[in-house]
């Protein structure tokens, strides 16, 4: 029996984000890419985060805090980012626990389709 995907989709990890993280498939929509990137944070997959980041905005280094546990993703809104779009925006709230306390990160993320693949471009943190 497979465990539930960290992205809060309700699907199993193997049926949801695992194929994207393994490189077996590309996320077909901006929302699916957002969910897979949250999952990458949850499982500590910095390589996937870098690979799914637009080359113009990807940071030179990316260090994940091993003490921060991402446990729930809430999608607030989606604008475009579908199968026939080239740009999309996903607003989300990501919940985490850390030894210093629990918290929520809210962001409006922008995505672009480049070479047939969705990539994370940037995001605006919100409250």
CSV table of C-alpha atoms in Angstrom, one decimal:
chain,number,residue,atom,x,y,z
A,1,UNK,CA,0.0,0.0,0.0
A,2,UNK,CA,1.5,3.3,-1.0
A,3,UNK,CA,1.4,6.4,1.2
A,4,UNK,CA,-0.5,9.5,0.4
A,5,UNK,CA,1.3,12.2,-1.6
A,6,UNK,CA,2.6,15.1,0.5
A,7,UNK,CA,1.0,17.6,-1.9
A,8,UNK,CA,-2.5,17.0,-0.3
A,9,UNK,CA,-4.1,15.9,-3.6
A,10,UNK,CA,-5.6,12.8,-1.9
A,11,UNK,CA,-3.8,10.5,-4.4
A,12,UNK,CA,-1.0,8.1,-3.5
A,13,UNK,CA,2.6,9.4,-3.9
A,14,UNK,CA,3.2,6.9,-6.7
A,15,UNK,CA,0.1,8.0,-8.6
A,16,UNK,CA,0.7,11.7,-8.1
A,17,UNK,CA,4.0,13.5,-7.8
A,18,UNK,CA,6.5,10.6,-7.8
A,19,UNK,CA,6.7,10.3,-11.6
A,20,UNK,CA,7.6,14.0,-11.8
A,21,UNK,CA,10.3,13.8,-9.1
A,22,UNK,CA,11.8,10.7,-10.7
A,23,UNK,CA,11.8,12.4,-14.1
A,24,UNK,CA,9.5,9.8,-15.7
A,25,UNK,CA,7.0,12.5,-16.7
A,26,UNK,CA,6.7,16.3,-16.8
A,27,UNK,CA,3.9,18.1,-15.0
A,28,UNK,CA,1.1,18.8,-17.5
A,29,UNK,CA,-0.2,22.0,-15.7
A,30,UNK,CA,1.2,24.7,-13.5
A,31,UNK,CA,-0.8,23.4,-10.6
A,32,UNK,CA,0.7,19.9,-11.0
A,33,UNK,CA,4.1,21.5,-11.1
A,34,UNK,CA,3.3,23.5,-7.9
A,35,UNK,CA,2.2,20.4,-6.2
A,36,UNK,CA,5.3,18.4,-7.3
A,37,UNK,CA,7.5,21.2,-6.1
A,38,UNK,CA,5.8,21.3,-2.7
A,39,UNK,CA,6.4,17.5,-2.5
A,40,UNK,CA,10.0,18.0,-3.4
A,41,UNK,CA,10.3,20.4,-0.4
A,42,UNK,CA,8.5,17.8,1.8
A,43,UNK,CA,10.9,15.0,0.8
A,44,UNK,CA,14.0,17.1,0.6
A,45,UNK,CA,14.6,16.8,-3.2
A,46,UNK,CA,16.6,19.9,-4.0
A,47,UNK,CA,17.7,18.5,-7.4
A,48,UNK,CA,14.1,18.4,-8.6
A,49,UNK,CA,13.4,21.9,-7.3
A,50,UNK,CA,16.4,23.2,-9.3
A,51,UNK,CA,15.5,21.2,-12.4
A,52,UNK,CA,11.9,22.6,-12.3
A,53,UNK,CA,13.0,26.2,-11.9
A,54,UNK,CA,13.4,28.6,-14.8
A,55,UNK,CA,17.1,29.0,-15.8
A,56,UNK,CA,16.8,32.8,-15.6
A,57,UNK,CA,15.7,32.8,-12.0
A,58,UNK,CA,17.1,29.6,-10.4
A,59,UNK,CA,19.4,30.4,-7.5
A,60,UNK,CA,23.0,29.4,-7.6
A,61,UNK,CA,22.6,27.4,-4.5
A,62,UNK,CA,19.6,25.9,-2.8
A,63,UNK,CA,19.9,24.5,0.7
A,64,UNK,CA,16.8,22.9,2.3
A,65,UNK,CA,16.4,23.0,6.1
A,66,UNK,CA,16.3,19.3,7.2
A,67,UNK,CA,14.5,20.3,10.4
A,68,UNK,CA,11.6,22.0,8.6
A,69,UNK,CA,8.8,19.5,7.8
A,70,UNK,CA,6.3,20.6,5.2
A,71,UNK,CA,3.1,18.7,5.8
A,72,UNK,CA,0.1,20.4,4.0
A,73,UNK,CA,-0.5,22.4,0.8
A,74,UNK,CA,-3.6,24.4,0.2
A,75,UNK,CA,-4.2,25.7,-3.3
A,76,UNK,CA,-5.9,29.1,-2.9
A,77,UNK,CA,-6.4,30.1,-6.6
A,78,UNK,CA,-5.2,29.1,-10.1
A,79,UNK,CA,-5.1,31.5,-13.1
A,80,UNK,CA,-4.4,29.9,-16.4
A,81,UNK,CA,-1.6,27.3,-16.4
A,82,UNK,CA,-3.6,24.7,-18.2
A,83,UNK,CA,-2.8,22.2,-20.9
A,84,UNK,CA,-3.0,24.9,-23.7
A,85,UNK,CA,-1.5,27.8,-21.8
A,86,UNK,CA,2.1,29.1,-21.8
A,87,UNK,CA,1.8,31.0,-18.5
A,88,UNK,CA,0.0,30.4,-15.2
A,89,UNK,CA,-0.2,31.6,-11.6
A,90,UNK,CA,-0.9,29.4,-8.6
A,91,UNK,CA,-1.6,31.0,-5.2
A,92,UNK,CA,-1.0,28.6,-2.3
A,93,UNK,CA,-0.4,28.2,1.4
A,94,UNK,CA,2.2,25.7,2.5
A,95,UNK,CA,2.2,24.6,6.2
A,96,UNK,CA,5.3,23.5,8.0
A,97,UNK,CA,6.6,22.5,11.4
A,98,UNK,CA,10.0,23.4,12.7
A,99,UNK,CA,11.7,22.9,16.1
A,100,UNK,CA,11.3,26.7,16.5
A,101,UNK,CA,7.6,26.5,15.8
A,102,UNK,CA,5.0,25.9,13.1
A,103,UNK,CA,4.1,28.3,10.3
A,104,UNK,CA,2.6,29.0,7.0
A,105,UNK,CA,4.2,30.3,3.8
A,106,UNK,CA,1.8,32.0,1.4
A,107,UNK,CA,2.9,32.8,-2.2
A,108,UNK,CA,1.6,33.6,-5.6
A,109,UNK,CA,3.8,31.6,-7.9
A,110,UNK,CA,4.3,32.3,-11.6
A,111,UNK,CA,5.0,29.5,-14.0
A,112,UNK,CA,5.9,29.5,-17.7
A,113,UNK,CA,5.9,26.7,-20.3
A,114,UNK,CA,9.3,26.5,-22.0
A,115,UNK,CA,10.2,23.9,-24.5
A,116,UNK,CA,7.0,22.0,-23.7
A,117,UNK,CA,7.8,21.9,-19.9
A,118,UNK,CA,6.3,23.9,-17.1
A,119,UNK,CA,8.9,25.7,-15.0
A,120,UNK,CA,8.6,27.8,-11.9
A,121,UNK,CA,9.6,31.4,-12.7
A,122,UNK,CA,9.2,33.3,-9.5
A,123,UNK,CA,6.8,34.1,-6.7
A,124,UNK,CA,5.4,36.9,-4.6
A,125,UNK,CA,5.2,36.1,-0.9
A,126,UNK,CA,1.9,37.2,0.6
A,127,UNK,CA,0.3,37.1,4.1
